[in-house]
Every structure is written in C-alpha cells, then in structure tokens.
PDB file of C-alpha atoms in Angstrom:
ATOM      1  CA  UNK A   1      28.813  82.086  16.940  1.00 50.00           C
ATOM      2  CA  UNK A   2      29.501  80.603  20.403  1.00 53.00           C
ATOM      3  CA  UNK A   3      29.739  76.824  20.724  1.00 60.00           C
ATOM      4  CA  UNK A   4      27.774  76.691  23.967  1.00 61.00           C
ATOM      5  CA  UNK A   5      24.851  79.073  23.510  1.00 58.00           C
ATOM      6  CA  UNK A   6      22.790  79.570  26.702  1.00 62.00           C
ATOM      7  CA  UNK A   7      19.668  79.905  24.535  1.00 63.00           C
ATOM      8  CA  UNK A   8      20.296  77.634  21.528  1.00 56.00           C
ATOM      9  CA  UNK A   9      18.059  77.642  18.486  1.00 66.00           C
ATOM     10  CA  UNK A  10      16.039  74.536  17.679  1.00 68.00           C
ATOM     11  CA  UNK A  11      18.626  72.991  15.340  1.00 66.00           C
ATOM     12  CA  UNK A  12      21.496  73.720  17.715  1.00 71.00           C
ATOM     13  CA  UNK A  13      19.564  72.222  20.640  1.00 76.00           C
ATOM     14  CA  UNK A  14      19.011  69.029  18.631  1.00 80.00           C
ATOM     15  CA  UNK A  15      22.717  68.887  17.781  1.00 82.00           C
ATOM     16  CA  UNK A  16      23.576  69.356  21.467  1.00 84.00           C
ATOM     17  CA  UNK A  17      21.123  66.567  22.359  1.00 87.00           C
ATOM     18  CA  UNK A  18      22.731  64.187  19.824  1.00 88.00           C
ATOM     19  CA  UNK A  19      26.210  65.092  21.138  1.00 91.00           C
ATOM     20  CA  UNK A  20      25.077  64.491  24.715  1.00 90.00           C
ATOM     21  CA  UNK A  21      23.562  61.132  23.759  1.00 93.00           C
ATOM     22  CA  UNK A  22      26.806  60.032  22.059  1.00 95.00           C
ATOM     23  CA  UNK A  23      28.799  61.125  25.112  1.00 95.00           C
ATOM     24  CA  UNK A  24      26.412  59.219  27.398  1.00 96.00           C
ATOM     25  CA  UNK A  25      26.710  56.053  25.285  1.00 97.00           C
ATOM     26  CA  UNK A  26      30.525  56.341  25.393  1.00 97.00           C
ATOM     27  CA  UNK A  27      30.477  56.683  29.191  1.00 97.00           C
ATOM     28  CA  UNK A  28      28.080  53.731  29.580  1.00 96.00           C
ATOM     29  CA  UNK A  29      30.286  51.539  27.336  1.00 96.00           C
ATOM     30  CA  UNK A  30      33.328  52.595  29.369  1.00 95.00           C
ATOM     31  CA  UNK A  31      31.618  51.678  32.659  1.00 95.00           C
ATOM     32  CA  UNK A  32      30.456  48.306  31.272  1.00 95.00           C
ATOM     33  CA  UNK A  33      33.976  47.595  29.993  1.00 94.00           C
ATOM     34  CA  UNK A  34      35.422  48.480  33.409  1.00 94.00           C
ATOM     35  CA  UNK A  35      32.967  46.176  35.205  1.00 94.00           C
ATOM     36  CA  UNK A  36      33.363  43.342  32.682  1.00 93.00           C
ATOM     37  CA  UNK A  37      37.178  43.416  32.739  1.00 84.00           C
ATOM     38  CA  UNK A  38      38.683  40.887  35.175  1.00 77.00           C
TER      39      UNK A  38
END
C-alpha cells in the first residue's frame, strides 16, 4: 500500500488532509516565532 496514493480512498484523503493541516500549523507557528523573535 503506497503512502502517497495518486487516487486516495475517502479515509486516506481525510488522513492526508489532517496531516497537511498539522504541517501547515507547524509552519505558521514557525513563521510567527521567527517574526516575534528579536
């Protein structure tokens, strides 16, 4: 079962969406931390 399926099933697509959201949040926090740091 490939990790990155070009045509993911519904459950896998939801999992990918959650993973993408977590990655996005991490990037946003990193950018905010970079801006906020003196």
